[in-house]
mmCIF file of C-alpha atoms in Angstrom:
data_model
loop_
_atom_site.group_PDB
_atom_site.id
_atom_site.type_symbol
_atom_site.label_atom_id
_atom_site.label_comp_id
_atom_site.label_asym_id
_atom_site.label_seq_id
_atom_site.Cartn_x
_atom_site.Cartn_y
_atom_site.Cartn_z
ATOM 1 C CA MET A 499 24.283 52.047 70.325
ATOM 2 C CA ASN A 500 26.587 53.915 72.007
ATOM 3 C CA GLN A 501 29.005 52.493 74.889
ATOM 4 C CA LYS A 502 27.644 54.414 77.750
ATOM 5 C CA THR A 503 24.201 53.304 77.042
ATOM 6 C CA ALA A 504 25.088 49.711 76.577
ATOM 7 C CA ILE A 505 26.989 49.760 79.945
ATOM 8 C CA LYS A 506 23.740 51.186 81.711
ATOM 9 C CA GLN A 507 21.696 48.443 80.001
ATOM 10 C CA LEU A 508 23.953 45.828 81.175
ATOM 11 C CA LYS A 509 23.856 46.905 84.793
ATOM 12 C CA GLU A 510 19.971 47.126 84.601
ATOM 13 C CA LEU A 511 19.959 43.339 83.457
ATOM 14 C CA GLU A 512 22.174 42.360 86.287
ATOM 15 C CA LYS A 513 19.674 43.988 88.571
ATOM 16 C CA ASN A 514 16.903 42.069 87.141
ATOM 17 C CA GLY A 515 18.659 38.726 87.420
ATOM 18 C CA ARG A 516 18.675 36.624 90.700
ATOM 19 C CA ILE A 517 21.761 35.330 92.017
ATOM 20 C CA MET A 518 22.221 31.646 91.087
ATOM 21 C CA ARG A 519 25.048 29.450 90.419
ATOM 22 C CA LEU A 520 25.977 28.649 86.964
ATOM 23 C CA ALA A 521 27.450 25.429 85.534
ATOM 24 C CA ALA A 522 30.826 26.833 85.019
ATOM 25 C CA GLU A 523 31.088 28.542 88.455
ATOM 26 C CA SER A 524 32.504 27.473 91.812
ATOM 27 C CA TRP A 525 34.648 24.602 90.826
ATOM 28 C CA LYS A 526 37.932 23.699 92.457
ATOM 29 C CA ASP A 527 39.831 22.591 89.617
ATOM 30 C CA ASP A 528 40.093 23.508 85.975
ATOM 31 C CA TYR A 529 39.068 20.337 84.591
ATOM 32 C CA GLN A 530 35.805 20.545 86.510
ATOM 33 C CA THR A 531 35.123 23.715 85.155
ATOM 34 C CA LEU A 532 35.800 22.731 81.619
ATOM 35 C CA PHE A 533 33.874 19.583 81.902
ATOM 36 C CA SER A 534 30.903 20.820 83.457
ATOM 37 C CA THR A 535 30.680 23.684 80.846
ATOM 38 C CA ILE A 536 30.861 20.776 78.340
ATOM 39 C CA LEU A 537 27.983 19.020 79.885
ATOM 40 C CA SER A 538 25.909 22.192 80.264
ATOM 41 C CA ALA A 539 25.274 22.542 76.590
ATOM 42 C CA ARG A 540 21.572 22.317 75.937
ATOM 43 C CA THR A 541 21.051 21.165 79.390
ATOM 44 C CA ARG A 542 19.673 23.487 82.473
ATOM 45 C CA ASP A 543 22.551 24.450 85.182
ATOM 46 C CA GLU A 544 20.294 22.734 87.703
ATOM 47 C CA VAL A 545 20.270 19.560 86.064
ATOM 48 C CA THR A 546 24.060 19.956 85.167
ATOM 49 C CA ILE A 547 25.782 20.878 88.281
ATOM 50 C CA PRO A 548 24.588 17.888 90.604
ATOM 51 C CA THR A 549 25.430 15.617 87.471
ATOM 52 C CA ALA A 550 28.988 17.155 87.122
ATOM 53 C CA GLU A 551 29.529 16.767 91.050
ATOM 54 C CA ARG A 552 28.481 13.015 90.865
ATOM 55 C CA LEU A 553 31.067 12.480 87.886
ATOM 56 C CA PHE A 554 33.664 14.439 89.655
ATOM 57 C CA ARG A 555 33.030 12.241 92.952
ATOM 58 C CA LYS A 556 34.048 9.160 91.083
ATOM 59 C CA TYR A 557 36.699 10.712 88.586
ATOM 60 C CA SER A 558 38.878 13.142 90.714
ATOM 61 C CA SER A 559 41.363 14.024 87.984
ATOM 62 C CA PRO A 560 41.505 14.049 83.882
ATOM 63 C CA ASN A 561 43.939 11.016 84.508
ATOM 64 C CA LYS A 562 40.992 9.082 86.200
ATOM 65 C CA LEU A 563 38.466 10.394 83.456
ATOM 66 C CA ALA A 564 40.864 9.223 80.686
ATOM 67 C CA ASN A 565 40.856 5.620 81.908
ATOM 68 C CA ALA A 566 37.242 5.423 82.334
ATOM 69 C CA GLN A 567 34.815 2.969 80.958
ATOM 70 C CA LEU A 568 32.332 4.688 78.351
ATOM 71 C CA LYS A 569 29.576 2.786 79.902
ATOM 72 C CA ASP A 570 30.142 3.965 83.391
ATOM 73 C CA VAL A 571 30.408 7.643 82.439
ATOM 74 C CA LYS A 572 27.283 7.382 80.322
ATOM 75 C CA SER A 573 25.494 5.864 83.403
ATOM 76 C CA LEU A 574 26.829 8.757 85.703
ATOM 77 C CA ILE A 575 25.658 11.654 83.332
ATOM 78 C CA LYS A 576 22.581 10.152 81.886
ATOM 79 C CA PRO A 577 20.396 13.117 83.088
ATOM 80 C CA ILE A 578 22.155 15.199 80.793
ATOM 81 C CA ASN A 579 20.938 15.941 77.270
ATOM 82 C CA PHE A 580 22.892 14.509 74.463
ATOM 83 C CA TYR A 581 24.863 12.208 77.250
ATOM 84 C CA LYS A 582 26.119 9.699 74.738
ATOM 85 C CA ASN A 583 27.916 11.971 72.750
ATOM 86 C CA LYS A 584 29.192 13.984 75.693
ATOM 87 C CA SER A 585 30.420 10.923 77.241
ATOM 88 C CA LYS A 586 32.663 10.278 74.409
ATOM 89 C CA ASN A 587 33.835 13.692 74.397
ATOM 90 C CA ILE A 588 34.897 14.224 77.966
ATOM 91 C CA ILE A 589 36.808 11.066 78.069
ATOM 92 C CA ASN A 590 38.585 11.831 74.736
ATOM 93 C CA CYS A 591 39.093 15.517 76.073
ATOM 94 C CA ALA A 592 40.640 13.947 79.218
ATOM 95 C CA ARG A 593 42.953 11.696 77.182
ATOM 96 C CA HIS A 594 44.022 14.565 75.172
ATOM 97 C CA LEU A 595 44.872 16.803 78.336
ATOM 98 C CA VAL A 596 46.661 13.770 79.919
ATOM 99 C CA LYS A 597 48.751 13.338 76.898
ATOM 100 C CA ASN A 598 49.534 16.801 75.747
ATOM 101 C CA TYR A 599 49.073 19.025 78.852
ATOM 102 C CA ASN A 600 50.217 16.707 81.557
ATOM 103 C CA GLY A 601 46.440 16.702 82.602
ATOM 104 C CA ARG A 602 46.099 20.476 82.817
ATOM 105 C CA VAL A 603 43.591 22.404 80.856
ATOM 106 C CA PRO A 604 45.583 25.133 78.619
ATOM 107 C CA HIS A 605 44.332 28.679 79.356
ATOM 108 C CA ASP A 606 44.561 29.493 75.523
ATOM 109 C CA PHE A 607 41.690 29.530 72.964
ATOM 110 C CA ASP A 608 43.293 27.974 70.113
ATOM 111 C CA LYS A 609 44.138 25.008 72.205
ATOM 112 C CA LEU A 610 40.924 24.501 74.051
ATOM 113 C CA VAL A 611 38.961 24.626 70.974
ATOM 114 C CA GLU A 612 41.131 21.445 69.617
ATOM 115 C CA LEU A 613 39.864 19.463 72.550
ATOM 116 C CA SER A 614 36.557 17.057 72.122
ATOM 117 C CA GLY A 615 33.512 18.705 72.979
ATOM 118 C CA VAL A 616 34.927 22.153 73.085
ATOM 119 C CA GLY A 617 33.595 24.851 70.604
ATOM 120 C CA ARG A 618 33.983 28.684 70.581
ATOM 121 C CA LYS A 619 31.116 29.208 73.337
ATOM 122 C CA THR A 620 32.648 26.623 75.730
ATOM 123 C CA ALA A 621 36.409 28.079 75.473
ATOM 124 C CA ASN A 622 35.136 31.493 75.984
ATOM 125 C CA VAL A 623 32.890 30.503 79.000
ATOM 126 C CA PHE A 624 35.935 28.595 80.500
ATOM 127 C CA LEU A 625 38.409 31.540 79.965
ATOM 128 C CA ALA A 626 35.848 34.024 81.121
ATOM 129 C CA GLU A 627 35.619 32.214 84.570
ATOM 130 C CA HIS A 628 39.482 32.745 84.809
ATOM 131 C CA GLY A 629 39.450 36.305 84.165
ATOM 132 C CA LYS A 630 40.032 36.420 80.560
ATOM 133 C CA HIS A 631 38.254 39.285 78.426
ATOM 134 C CA THR A 632 36.093 36.726 76.453
ATOM 135 C CA ILE A 633 32.335 36.381 75.851
ATOM 136 C CA GLY A 634 30.342 32.906 75.410
ATOM 137 C CA ILE A 635 27.717 33.542 73.137
ATOM 138 C CA ASP A 636 24.682 31.334 74.216
ATOM 139 C CA THR A 637 21.028 31.440 73.219
ATOM 140 C CA HIS A 638 20.504 34.063 76.227
ATOM 141 C CA VAL A 639 23.283 36.092 74.998
ATOM 142 C CA PHE A 640 22.221 35.809 71.301
ATOM 143 C CA TYR A 641 18.649 36.807 71.893
ATOM 144 C CA ILE A 642 19.187 39.702 74.469
ATOM 145 C CA SER A 643 22.015 41.379 72.526
ATOM 146 C CA ARG A 644 19.825 41.493 69.349
ATOM 147 C CA LYS A 645 16.734 42.467 71.309
ATOM 148 C CA LEU A 646 18.472 45.515 72.911
ATOM 149 C CA GLY A 647 20.336 46.414 69.792
ATOM 150 C CA TRP A 648 23.846 45.722 70.799
ATOM 151 C CA ALA A 649 24.214 43.297 68.193
ATOM 152 C CA LYS A 650 22.630 42.851 64.825
ATOM 153 C CA ASN A 651 24.252 39.884 63.004
ATOM 154 C CA ASN A 652 22.806 36.352 63.190
ATOM 155 C CA ASN A 653 25.959 34.735 63.481
ATOM 156 C CA PRO A 654 27.302 34.076 67.029
ATOM 157 C CA HIS A 655 30.888 34.618 66.147
ATOM 158 C CA LYS A 656 29.845 38.091 64.537
ATOM 159 C CA ILE A 657 27.733 38.885 67.668
ATOM 160 C CA GLU A 658 30.931 38.317 69.635
ATOM 161 C CA GLU A 659 32.798 40.712 67.511
ATOM 162 C CA GLU A 660 30.137 43.379 67.731
ATOM 163 C CA LEU A 661 30.109 43.018 71.538
ATOM 164 C CA ARG A 662 33.836 43.367 71.647
ATOM 165 C CA LYS A 663 33.574 46.437 69.899
ATOM 166 C CA LEU A 664 30.955 47.996 72.078
ATOM 167 C CA PHE A 665 31.960 47.140 75.304
ATOM 168 C CA PRO A 666 35.057 48.055 77.422
ATOM 169 C CA LYS A 667 37.387 45.097 77.916
ATOM 170 C CA LYS A 668 36.482 45.038 81.692
ATOM 171 C CA TYR A 669 32.921 43.967 81.027
ATOM 172 C CA LEU A 670 33.228 41.422 78.331
ATOM 173 C CA ASN A 671 33.786 38.429 81.118
ATOM 174 C CA ARG A 672 30.841 39.406 82.760
ATOM 175 C CA ILE A 673 28.250 39.638 79.952
ATOM 176 C CA ASN A 674 27.480 35.856 79.637
ATOM 177 C CA THR A 675 26.852 35.453 83.379
ATOM 178 C CA ILE A 676 24.604 38.489 83.584
ATOM 179 C CA LEU A 677 22.567 37.694 80.434
ATOM 180 C CA VAL A 678 22.424 34.155 81.385
ATOM 181 C CA ARG A 679 21.150 34.831 85.003
ATOM 182 C CA PHE A 680 18.698 37.371 83.661
ATOM 183 C CA GLY A 681 17.121 34.785 81.063
ATOM 184 C CA LYS A 682 16.821 32.030 83.577
ATOM 185 C CA THR A 683 15.280 34.612 86.098
ATOM 186 C CA HIS A 684 12.506 35.417 83.496
ATOM 187 C CA THR A 685 11.571 32.071 81.957
ATOM 188 C CA SER A 686 8.285 33.586 80.504
ATOM 189 C CA ARG A 687 9.262 35.225 76.920
ATOM 190 C CA LYS A 688 6.187 37.674 77.447
ATOM 191 C CA GLN A 689 7.722 38.881 80.899
ATOM 192 C CA LYS A 690 11.308 38.956 79.633
ATOM 193 C CA ASP A 691 10.413 40.907 76.512
ATOM 194 C CA LYS A 692 8.402 43.432 78.653
ATOM 195 C CA ILE A 693 11.511 43.840 81.034
ATOM 196 C CA LEU A 694 13.835 44.098 77.969
ATOM 197 C CA ASN A 695 11.734 46.855 76.213
ATOM 198 C CA GLU A 696 11.670 48.836 79.533
ATOM 199 C CA ILE A 697 15.665 48.413 79.541
ATOM 200 C CA LYS A 698 15.576 49.455 75.838
ATOM 201 C CA ARG A 699 14.594 52.860 76.934
ATOM 202 C CA VAL A 700 17.626 53.086 79.387
ATOM 203 C CA ARG A 701 19.758 56.023 78.075
#
């Protein structure tokens, strides 16, 4: 796969995805972006966003979340998958932010992945929202990248490395959002594969 073809295919994917708000987008504060991204794992954005909004209405800062009762957070985010673990994670994450960073979210990958509930994908999605040259590898990126021949590996970290080598830096922080929107627009595997096979012929 050459870079010029990959860029053309990425632009075709963007044309074939409808505009929609994703869980990490359009938040006022960094902690909201981060916690919404944590909540979104294995949960649809359509469920994550209103649930996160409800959470942030009650807890308007990391300081308030750090002092929250676990049962109260569980009750607020119950529509989210794995809400019990995520409730613990976001409270512990908030405490870490308050204790170590004065309640601010660090814009540093190594510091982010030290936070409760923050793995490589979540850290990269958060940083991409702030203009960093990072790629969050989720199920959409994993599947589409391999389907189009952008990546060959089965390991998300290795796929991230392959995409970094293939695309110019300026495209990296857009890959996740473009591929996720495409994947959420075409939910039928048959329809998705039909369009991907057409895009695969773009040269």
